[in-house]
Tab-separated table of C-alpha atoms in Angstrom:
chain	number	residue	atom	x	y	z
A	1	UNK	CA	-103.899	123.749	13.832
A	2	UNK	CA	-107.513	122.677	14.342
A	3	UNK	CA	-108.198	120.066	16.873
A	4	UNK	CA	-109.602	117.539	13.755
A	5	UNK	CA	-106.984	118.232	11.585
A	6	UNK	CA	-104.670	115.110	11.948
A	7	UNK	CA	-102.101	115.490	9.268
A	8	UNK	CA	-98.425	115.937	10.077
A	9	UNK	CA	-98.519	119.714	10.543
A	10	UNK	CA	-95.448	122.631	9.018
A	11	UNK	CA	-94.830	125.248	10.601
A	12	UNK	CA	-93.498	128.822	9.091
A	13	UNK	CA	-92.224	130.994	11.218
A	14	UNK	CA	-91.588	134.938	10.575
A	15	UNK	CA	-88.313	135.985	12.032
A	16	UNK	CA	-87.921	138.895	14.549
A	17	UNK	CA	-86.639	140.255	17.397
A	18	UNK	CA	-88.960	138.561	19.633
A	19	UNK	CA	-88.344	134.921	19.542
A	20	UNK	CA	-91.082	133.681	21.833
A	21	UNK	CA	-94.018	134.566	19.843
A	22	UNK	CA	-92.877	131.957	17.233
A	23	UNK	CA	-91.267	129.138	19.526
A	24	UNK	CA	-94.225	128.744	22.153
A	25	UNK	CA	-97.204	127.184	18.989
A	26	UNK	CA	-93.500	125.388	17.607
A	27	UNK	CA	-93.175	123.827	21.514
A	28	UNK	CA	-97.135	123.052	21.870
A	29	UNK	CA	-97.950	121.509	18.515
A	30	UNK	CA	-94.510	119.848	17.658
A	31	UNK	CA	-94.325	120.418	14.222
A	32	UNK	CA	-92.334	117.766	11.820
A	33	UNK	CA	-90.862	120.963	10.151
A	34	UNK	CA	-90.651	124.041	10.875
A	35	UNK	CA	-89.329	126.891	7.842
A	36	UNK	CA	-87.687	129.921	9.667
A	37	UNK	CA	-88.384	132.661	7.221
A	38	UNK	CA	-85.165	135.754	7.473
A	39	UNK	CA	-84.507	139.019	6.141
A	40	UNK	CA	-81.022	140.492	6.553
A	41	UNK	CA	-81.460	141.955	9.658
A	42	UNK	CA	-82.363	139.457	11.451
A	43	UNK	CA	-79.737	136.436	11.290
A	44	UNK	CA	-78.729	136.985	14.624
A	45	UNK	CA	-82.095	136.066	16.038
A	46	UNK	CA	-82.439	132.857	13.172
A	47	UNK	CA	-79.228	131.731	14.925
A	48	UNK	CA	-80.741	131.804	18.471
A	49	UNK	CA	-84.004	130.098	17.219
A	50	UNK	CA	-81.841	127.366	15.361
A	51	UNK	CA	-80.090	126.456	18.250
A	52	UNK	CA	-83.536	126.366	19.886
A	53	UNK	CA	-84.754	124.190	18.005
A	54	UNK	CA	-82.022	121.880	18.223
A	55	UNK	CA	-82.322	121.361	21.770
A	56	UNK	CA	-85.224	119.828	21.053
A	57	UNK	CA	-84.675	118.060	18.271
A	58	UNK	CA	-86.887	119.771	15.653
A	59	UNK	CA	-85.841	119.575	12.237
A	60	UNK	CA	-85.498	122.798	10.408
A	61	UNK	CA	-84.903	125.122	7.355
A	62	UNK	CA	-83.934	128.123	7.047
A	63	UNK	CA	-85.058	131.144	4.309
A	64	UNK	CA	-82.858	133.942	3.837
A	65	UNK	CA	-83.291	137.115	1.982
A	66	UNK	CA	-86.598	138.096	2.559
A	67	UNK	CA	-87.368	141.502	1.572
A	68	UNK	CA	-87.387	143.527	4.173
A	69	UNK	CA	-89.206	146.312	2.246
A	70	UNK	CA	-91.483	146.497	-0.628
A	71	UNK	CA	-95.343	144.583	-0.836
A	72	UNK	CA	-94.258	143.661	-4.665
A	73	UNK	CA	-91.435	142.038	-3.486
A	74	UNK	CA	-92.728	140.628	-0.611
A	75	UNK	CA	-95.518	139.012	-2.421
A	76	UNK	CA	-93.581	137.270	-5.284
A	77	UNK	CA	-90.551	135.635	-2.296
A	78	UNK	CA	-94.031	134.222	-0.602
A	79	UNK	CA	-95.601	132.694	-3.841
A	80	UNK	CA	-92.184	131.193	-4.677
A	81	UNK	CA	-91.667	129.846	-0.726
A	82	UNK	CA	-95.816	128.599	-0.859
A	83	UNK	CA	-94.699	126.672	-3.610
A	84	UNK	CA	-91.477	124.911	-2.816
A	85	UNK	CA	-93.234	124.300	0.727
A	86	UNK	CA	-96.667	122.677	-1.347
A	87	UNK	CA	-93.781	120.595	-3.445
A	88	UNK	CA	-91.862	119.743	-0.190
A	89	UNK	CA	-94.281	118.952	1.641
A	90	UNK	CA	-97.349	116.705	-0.312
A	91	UNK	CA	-100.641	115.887	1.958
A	92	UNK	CA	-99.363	118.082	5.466
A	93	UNK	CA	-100.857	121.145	7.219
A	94	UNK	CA	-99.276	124.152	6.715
A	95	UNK	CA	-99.826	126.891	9.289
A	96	UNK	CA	-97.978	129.911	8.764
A	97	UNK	CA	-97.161	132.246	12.735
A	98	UNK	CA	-97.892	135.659	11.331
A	99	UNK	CA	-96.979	137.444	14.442
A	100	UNK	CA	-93.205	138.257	13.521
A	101	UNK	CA	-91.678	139.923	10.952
A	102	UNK	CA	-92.757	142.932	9.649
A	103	UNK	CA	-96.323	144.577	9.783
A	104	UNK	CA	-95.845	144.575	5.830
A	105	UNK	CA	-94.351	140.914	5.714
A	106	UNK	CA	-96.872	139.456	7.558
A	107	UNK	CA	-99.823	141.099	5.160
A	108	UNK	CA	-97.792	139.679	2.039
A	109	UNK	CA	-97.302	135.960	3.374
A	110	UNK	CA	-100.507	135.801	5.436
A	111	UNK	CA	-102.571	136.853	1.886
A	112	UNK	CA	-100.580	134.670	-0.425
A	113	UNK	CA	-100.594	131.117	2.074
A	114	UNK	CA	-103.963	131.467	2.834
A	115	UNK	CA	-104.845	131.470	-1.084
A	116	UNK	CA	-102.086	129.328	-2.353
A	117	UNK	CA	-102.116	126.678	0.463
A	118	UNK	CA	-105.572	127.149	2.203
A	119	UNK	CA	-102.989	127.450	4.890
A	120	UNK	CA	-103.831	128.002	8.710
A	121	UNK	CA	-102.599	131.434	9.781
A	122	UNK	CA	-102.005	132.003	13.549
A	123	UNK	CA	-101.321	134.790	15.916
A	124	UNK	CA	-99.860	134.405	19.337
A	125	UNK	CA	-101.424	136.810	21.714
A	126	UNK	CA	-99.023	137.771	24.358
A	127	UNK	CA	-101.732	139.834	25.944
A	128	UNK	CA	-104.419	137.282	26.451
A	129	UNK	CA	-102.293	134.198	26.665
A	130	UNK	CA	-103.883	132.343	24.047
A	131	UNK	CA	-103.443	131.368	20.541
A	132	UNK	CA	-105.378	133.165	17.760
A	133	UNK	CA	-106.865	131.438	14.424
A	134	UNK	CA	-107.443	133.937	11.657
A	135	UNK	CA	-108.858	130.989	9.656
A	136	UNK	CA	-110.465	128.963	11.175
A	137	UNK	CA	-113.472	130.654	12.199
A	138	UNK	CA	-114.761	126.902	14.216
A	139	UNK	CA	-112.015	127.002	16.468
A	140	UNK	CA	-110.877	130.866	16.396
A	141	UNK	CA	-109.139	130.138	19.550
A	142	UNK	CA	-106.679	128.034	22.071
A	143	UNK	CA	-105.063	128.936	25.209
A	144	UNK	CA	-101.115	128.335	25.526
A	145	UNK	CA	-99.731	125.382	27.075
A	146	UNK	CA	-97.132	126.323	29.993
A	147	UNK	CA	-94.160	124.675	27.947
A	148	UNK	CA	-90.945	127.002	28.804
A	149	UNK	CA	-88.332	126.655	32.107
A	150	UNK	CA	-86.067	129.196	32.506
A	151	UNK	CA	-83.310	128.116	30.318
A	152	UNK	CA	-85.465	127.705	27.429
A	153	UNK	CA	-86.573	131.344	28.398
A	154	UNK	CA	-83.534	132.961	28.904
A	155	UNK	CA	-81.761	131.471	26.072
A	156	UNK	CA	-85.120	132.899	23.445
A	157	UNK	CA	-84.045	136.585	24.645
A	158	UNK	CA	-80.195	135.914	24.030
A	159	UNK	CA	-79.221	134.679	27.905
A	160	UNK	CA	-77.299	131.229	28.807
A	161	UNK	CA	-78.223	130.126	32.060
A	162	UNK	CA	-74.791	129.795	33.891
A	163	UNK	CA	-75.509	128.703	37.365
A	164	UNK	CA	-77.868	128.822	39.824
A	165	UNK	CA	-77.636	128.611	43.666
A	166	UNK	CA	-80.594	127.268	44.177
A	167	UNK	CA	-79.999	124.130	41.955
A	168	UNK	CA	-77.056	123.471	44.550
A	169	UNK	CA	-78.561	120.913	47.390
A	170	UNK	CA	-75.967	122.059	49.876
A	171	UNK	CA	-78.126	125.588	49.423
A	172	UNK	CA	-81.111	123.737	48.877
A	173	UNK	CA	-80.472	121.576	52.409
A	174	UNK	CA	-79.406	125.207	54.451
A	175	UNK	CA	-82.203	127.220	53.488
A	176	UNK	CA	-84.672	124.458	54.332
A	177	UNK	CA	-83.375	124.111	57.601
A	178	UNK	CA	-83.682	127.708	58.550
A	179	UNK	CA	-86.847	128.078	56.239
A	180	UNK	CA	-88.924	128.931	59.582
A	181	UNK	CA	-86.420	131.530	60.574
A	182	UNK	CA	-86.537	133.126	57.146
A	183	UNK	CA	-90.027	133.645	57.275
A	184	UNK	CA	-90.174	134.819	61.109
A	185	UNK	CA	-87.743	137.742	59.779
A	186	UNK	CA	-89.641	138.320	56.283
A	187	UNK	CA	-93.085	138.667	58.208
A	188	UNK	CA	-91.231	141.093	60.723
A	189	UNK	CA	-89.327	142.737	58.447
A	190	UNK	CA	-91.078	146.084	59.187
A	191	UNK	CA	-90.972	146.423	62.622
A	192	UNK	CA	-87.126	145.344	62.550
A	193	UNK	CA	-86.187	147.454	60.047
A	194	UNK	CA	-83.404	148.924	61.732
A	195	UNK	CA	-82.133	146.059	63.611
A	196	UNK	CA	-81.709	144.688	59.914
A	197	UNK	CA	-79.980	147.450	58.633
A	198	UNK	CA	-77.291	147.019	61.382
A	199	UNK	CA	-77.247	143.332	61.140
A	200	UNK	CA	-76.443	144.314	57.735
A	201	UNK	CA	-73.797	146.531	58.209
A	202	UNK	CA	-71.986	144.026	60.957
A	203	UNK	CA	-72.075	141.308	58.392
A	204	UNK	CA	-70.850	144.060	55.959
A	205	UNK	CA	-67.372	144.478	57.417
A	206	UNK	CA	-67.418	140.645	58.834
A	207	UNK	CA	-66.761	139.139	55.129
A	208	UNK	CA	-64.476	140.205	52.266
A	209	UNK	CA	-65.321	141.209	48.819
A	210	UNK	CA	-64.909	137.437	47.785
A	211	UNK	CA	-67.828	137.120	50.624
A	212	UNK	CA	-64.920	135.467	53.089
A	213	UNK	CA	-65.078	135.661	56.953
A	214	UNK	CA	-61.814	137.549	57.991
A	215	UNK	CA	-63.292	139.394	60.775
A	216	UNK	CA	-66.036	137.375	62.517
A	217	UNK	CA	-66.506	139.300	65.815
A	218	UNK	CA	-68.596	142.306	65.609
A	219	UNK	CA	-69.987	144.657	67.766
A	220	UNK	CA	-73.779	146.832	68.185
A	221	UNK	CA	-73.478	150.372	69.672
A	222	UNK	CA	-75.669	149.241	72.466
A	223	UNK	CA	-76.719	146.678	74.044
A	224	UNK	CA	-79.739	144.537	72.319
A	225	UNK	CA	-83.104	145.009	73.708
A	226	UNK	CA	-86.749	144.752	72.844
A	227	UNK	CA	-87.412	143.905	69.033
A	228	UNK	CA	-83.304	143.721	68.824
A	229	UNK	CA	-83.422	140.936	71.579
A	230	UNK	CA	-85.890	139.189	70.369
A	231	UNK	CA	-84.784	138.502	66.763
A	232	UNK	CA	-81.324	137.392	67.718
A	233	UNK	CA	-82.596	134.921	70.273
A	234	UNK	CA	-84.351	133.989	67.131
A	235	UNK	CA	-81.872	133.724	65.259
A	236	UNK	CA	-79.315	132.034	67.766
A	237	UNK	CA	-80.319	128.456	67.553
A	238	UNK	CA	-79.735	128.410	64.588
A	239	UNK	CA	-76.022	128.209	64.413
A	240	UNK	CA	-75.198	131.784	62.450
A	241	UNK	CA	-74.141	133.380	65.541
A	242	UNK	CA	-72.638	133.116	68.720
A	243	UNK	CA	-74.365	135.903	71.420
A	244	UNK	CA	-74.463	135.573	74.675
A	245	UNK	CA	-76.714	138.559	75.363
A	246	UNK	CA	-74.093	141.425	75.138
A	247	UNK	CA	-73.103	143.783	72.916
A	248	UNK	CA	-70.980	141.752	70.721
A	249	UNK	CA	-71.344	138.705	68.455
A	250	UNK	CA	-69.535	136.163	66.235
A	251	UNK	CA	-70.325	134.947	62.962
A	252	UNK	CA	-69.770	131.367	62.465
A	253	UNK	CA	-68.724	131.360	58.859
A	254	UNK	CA	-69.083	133.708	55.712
A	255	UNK	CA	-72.305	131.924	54.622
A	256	UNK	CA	-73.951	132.999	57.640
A	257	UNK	CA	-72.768	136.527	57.519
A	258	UNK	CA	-73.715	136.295	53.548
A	259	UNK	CA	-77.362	135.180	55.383
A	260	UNK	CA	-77.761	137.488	57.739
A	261	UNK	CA	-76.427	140.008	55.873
A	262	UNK	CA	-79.528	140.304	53.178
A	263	UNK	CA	-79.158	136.479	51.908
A	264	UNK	CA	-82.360	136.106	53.576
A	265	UNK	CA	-84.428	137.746	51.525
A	266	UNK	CA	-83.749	136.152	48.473
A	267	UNK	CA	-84.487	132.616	50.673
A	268	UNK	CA	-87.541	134.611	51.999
A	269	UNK	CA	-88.822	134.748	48.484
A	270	UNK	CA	-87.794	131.520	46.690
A	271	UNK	CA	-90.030	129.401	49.607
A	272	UNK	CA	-92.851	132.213	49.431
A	273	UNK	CA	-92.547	131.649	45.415
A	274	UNK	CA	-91.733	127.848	45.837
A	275	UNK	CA	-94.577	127.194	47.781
A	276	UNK	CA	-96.897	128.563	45.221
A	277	UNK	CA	-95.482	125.807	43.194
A	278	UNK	CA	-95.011	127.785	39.580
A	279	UNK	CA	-93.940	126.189	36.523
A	280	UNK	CA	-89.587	126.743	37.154
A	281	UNK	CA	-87.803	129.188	39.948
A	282	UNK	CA	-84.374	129.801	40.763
A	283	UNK	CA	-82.729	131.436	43.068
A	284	UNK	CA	-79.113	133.002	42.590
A	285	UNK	CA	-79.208	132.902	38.646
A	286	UNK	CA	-75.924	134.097	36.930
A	287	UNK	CA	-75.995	134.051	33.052
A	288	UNK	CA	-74.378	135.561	30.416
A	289	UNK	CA	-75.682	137.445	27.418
A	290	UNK	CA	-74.757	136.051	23.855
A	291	UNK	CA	-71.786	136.466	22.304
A	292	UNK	CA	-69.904	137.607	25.579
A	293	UNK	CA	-68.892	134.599	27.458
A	294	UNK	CA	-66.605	136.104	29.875
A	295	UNK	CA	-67.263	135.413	33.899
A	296	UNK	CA	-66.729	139.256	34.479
A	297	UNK	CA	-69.718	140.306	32.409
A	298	UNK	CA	-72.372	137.908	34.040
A	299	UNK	CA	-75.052	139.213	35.158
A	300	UNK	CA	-76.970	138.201	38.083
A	301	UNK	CA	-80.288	137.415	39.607
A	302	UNK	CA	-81.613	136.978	42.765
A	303	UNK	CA	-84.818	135.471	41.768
A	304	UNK	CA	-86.454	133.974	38.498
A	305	UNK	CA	-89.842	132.563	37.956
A	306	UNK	CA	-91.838	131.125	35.364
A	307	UNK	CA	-95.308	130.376	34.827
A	308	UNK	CA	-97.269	129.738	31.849
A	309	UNK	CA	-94.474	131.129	29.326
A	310	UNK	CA	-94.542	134.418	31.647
A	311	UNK	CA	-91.438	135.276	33.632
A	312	UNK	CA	-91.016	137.262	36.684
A	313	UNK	CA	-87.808	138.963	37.703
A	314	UNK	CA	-87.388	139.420	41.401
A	315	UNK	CA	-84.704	141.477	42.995
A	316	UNK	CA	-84.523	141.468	46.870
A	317	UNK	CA	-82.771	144.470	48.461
A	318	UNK	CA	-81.835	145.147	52.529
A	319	UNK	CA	-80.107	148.048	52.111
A	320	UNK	CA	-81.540	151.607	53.175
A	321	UNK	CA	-82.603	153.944	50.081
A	322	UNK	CA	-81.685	157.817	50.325
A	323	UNK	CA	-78.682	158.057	51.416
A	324	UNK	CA	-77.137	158.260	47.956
A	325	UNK	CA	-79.619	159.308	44.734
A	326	UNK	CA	-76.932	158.422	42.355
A	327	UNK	CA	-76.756	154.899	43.619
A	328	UNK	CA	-80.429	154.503	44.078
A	329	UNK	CA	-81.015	155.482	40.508
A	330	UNK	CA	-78.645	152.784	39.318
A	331	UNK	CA	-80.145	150.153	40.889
A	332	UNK	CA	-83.407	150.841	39.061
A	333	UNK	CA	-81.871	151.583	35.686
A	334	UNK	CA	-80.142	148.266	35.813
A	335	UNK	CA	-83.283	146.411	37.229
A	336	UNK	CA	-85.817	147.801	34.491
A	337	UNK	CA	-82.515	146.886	31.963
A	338	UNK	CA	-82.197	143.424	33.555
A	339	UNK	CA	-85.781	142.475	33.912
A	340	UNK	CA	-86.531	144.324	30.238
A	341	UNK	CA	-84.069	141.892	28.403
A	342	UNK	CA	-84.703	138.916	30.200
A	343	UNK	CA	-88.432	138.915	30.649
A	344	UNK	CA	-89.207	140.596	27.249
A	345	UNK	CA	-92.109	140.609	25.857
A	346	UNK	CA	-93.677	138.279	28.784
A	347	UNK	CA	-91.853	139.542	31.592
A	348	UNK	CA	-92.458	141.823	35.005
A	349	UNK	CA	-90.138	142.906	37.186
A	350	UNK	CA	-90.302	143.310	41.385
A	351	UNK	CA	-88.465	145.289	43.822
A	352	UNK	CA	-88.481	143.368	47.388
A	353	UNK	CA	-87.352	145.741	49.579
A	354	UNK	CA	-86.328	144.811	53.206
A	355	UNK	CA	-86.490	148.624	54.265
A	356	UNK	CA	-89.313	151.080	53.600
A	357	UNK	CA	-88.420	153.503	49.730
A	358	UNK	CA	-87.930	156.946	49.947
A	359	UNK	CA	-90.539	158.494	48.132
A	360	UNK	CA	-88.222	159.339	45.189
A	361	UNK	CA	-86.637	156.129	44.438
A	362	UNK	CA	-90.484	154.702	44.880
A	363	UNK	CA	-91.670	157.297	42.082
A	364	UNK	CA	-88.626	156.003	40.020
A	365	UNK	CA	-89.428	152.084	40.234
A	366	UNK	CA	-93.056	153.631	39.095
A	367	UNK	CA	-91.704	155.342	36.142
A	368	UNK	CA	-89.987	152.339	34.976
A	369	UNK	CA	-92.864	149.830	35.397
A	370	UNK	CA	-91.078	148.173	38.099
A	371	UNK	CA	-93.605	146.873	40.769
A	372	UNK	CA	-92.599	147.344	44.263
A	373	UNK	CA	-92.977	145.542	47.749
A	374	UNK	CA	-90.951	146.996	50.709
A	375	UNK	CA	-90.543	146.704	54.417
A	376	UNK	CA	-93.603	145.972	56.608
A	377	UNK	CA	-95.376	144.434	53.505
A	378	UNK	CA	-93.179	141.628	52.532
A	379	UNK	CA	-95.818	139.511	53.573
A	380	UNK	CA	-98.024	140.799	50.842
A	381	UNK	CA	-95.210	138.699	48.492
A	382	UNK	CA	-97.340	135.881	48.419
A	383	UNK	CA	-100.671	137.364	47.361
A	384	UNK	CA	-98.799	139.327	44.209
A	385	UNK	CA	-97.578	136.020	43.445
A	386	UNK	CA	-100.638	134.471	43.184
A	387	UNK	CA	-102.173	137.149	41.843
A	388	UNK	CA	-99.249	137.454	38.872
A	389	UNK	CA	-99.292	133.165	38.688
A	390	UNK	CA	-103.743	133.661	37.951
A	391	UNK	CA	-103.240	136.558	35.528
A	392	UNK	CA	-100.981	134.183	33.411
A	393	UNK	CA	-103.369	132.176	32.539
């Protein structure tokens, strides 16, 4: 819709498996109407953009049986919808989103609405970030308004948001608190590699499976010193631990094993992401895909962000790669499959690794585009953010 057209404006979208194409122009123009166009195949998808639309509050119709197949066909189920839409709709802009649907649907409606109802026909370029006119050769172009959270995005690639940790102010109020202490370790995270990993492994047998402290005292095979000494007087004060310089401490509670553990991390990259002040993040995300509504088939994530209808999936990781290649290949497979569904279309996914890759597993989050930032560069997190945030648009 041109900037000096002032009618109530319609919008048609094409139906398919990508659902953001069509609902970003619905979100930044508003439309009084929108007319969700559906072949067979996809009524699963219509269903998810219904209830889309109904959150908020945009009235809608729905078209089935649109040939999937077949330009004749194609043609005369557009001239038929261009003119129920012309009878429906006396005096208001039509613009028809000619990015879903098939390559073949797309040719029939964009040729018949731009002849039958001097129509505007749009394009959303996921690429560039920007909406694309192929009518109006004045104003050819607009960039996207940032209108999506997380929810919104998570629910347009088949995802209810469930819970998040970071929307709890108990969390909230605790990683605050120790926000200076999170970022000591993250920028040090190199050098204390393996005082991590056995920090890790204490807190490891301290807690449960539920994540409960049943066995609170824990002891190093030697005595601190050095880099060891140093981080736990760092870490002291803050009321995770008692030490009193030997070779054995206590945890206070679960949560602060759960910290100390590898909870950092993901607090280590919600302020360094927080701080950059994006569009929506959460920390701790748990949702389920649709249809399947069952607690034991969430799945989780330690870090979402969105910016300018782009989302970035961050998973934080402490423990050591290598020592299994079995394990260390699932937790790629199911990163690139976690970060693929959610993010779609507009989505990247990044490995924050506490401990340096092995060369294999770092050739393996290559081969499935999965960017990577381990050990002594975790304080590079905050130039890829920015860097991802300015490339968004």
């Amino acid at each position: 819709m041109n900037d000096h057209d002032t009618r109530p404006q319609v919008q048609v979208c094409l139906i398919s498996g990508q659902l953001l194409p069509n609902l970003i122009p619905v979100l930044m123009d508003r439309p009084v109407h929108v007319h969700l166009v559906v072949s067979e195949d996809m009524q699963a998808e219509s269903r998810r953009f219904q209830k889309l639309l109904q959150r908020y509050t945009i009235p809608y119709t729905v078209h089935s049986g649109v040939p999937s197949t077949g330009l004749g066909q194609l043609l005369d189920y557009a001239t038929q919808l261009a003119s129920q839409l012309e009878a429906d709709h006396p005096g208001q802009s039509i613009v028809l989103n000619a990015t879903g649907g098939t390559k073949l649907m797309a040719l029939a409606f964009v040729e018949v609405f731009r002849d039958l109802l001097q129509a505007e026909v749009i394009y959303t370029d996921t690429e560039h970030g920007c909406l694309e006119s192929l009518t109006d050769r004045d104003h050819p172009q607009r960039p996207m308004r940032a209108v999506l959270d997380i929810d919104t995005y998570l629910a347009a690639n088949g995802m209810t948001l469930r819970a998040a940790t970071s929307r709890d102010a108990l969390w909230v109020d605790r990683a605050t608190r120790r926000k200076p202490l999170t970022k000591w370790l993250g920028e040090r995270a190199g050098s204390l590699s393996d005082f991590l990993g056995a920090l890790n492994t204490l807190a490891s047998v301290a807690i449960d499976r539920d994540g409960i402290l049943v066995r609170p005292r824990q002891s190093f095979e030697r005595p601190p010193h050095g880099r060891w000494y140093e981080a736990l007087e760092a870490i002291r004060p803050h009321e995770l631990i008692e030490w009193d310089r030997g070779i054995e401490l206590a945890f206070h509670d679960g949560e602060a094993a759960r910290y100390l553990g590898g909870g950092w991390l993901e607090e280590y990259a919600w302020h360094i992401v927080r701080d950059e002040r994006p569009d929506d993040v959460l920390a701790g995300v748990e949702g389920t895909w649709e249809g399947n509504r069952r607690r034991a088939s969430r799945n989780e994530f330690d870090l979402l962000v969105v910016h300018r209808n782009r989302m970035l999936v961050i998973e934080c990781k402490t423990l050591r790669f290598g020592k299994s290649e079995s394990k260390d290949q699932d937790i790629m497979h199911k990163l690139e499959s976690l970060g693929r569904n959610a993010g779609g279309l507009f989505g990247r996914t990044l490995l924050l690794s506490a401990r340096e890759l092995t060369p294999d597993a770092r050739a393996r989050a290559k081969s499935y585009h999965i960017d990577v930032i381990e050990g002594g560069g975790l304080s590079d997190l905050r130039d890829y953010v920015r860097r991802w945030m300015s490339a968004a648009g």
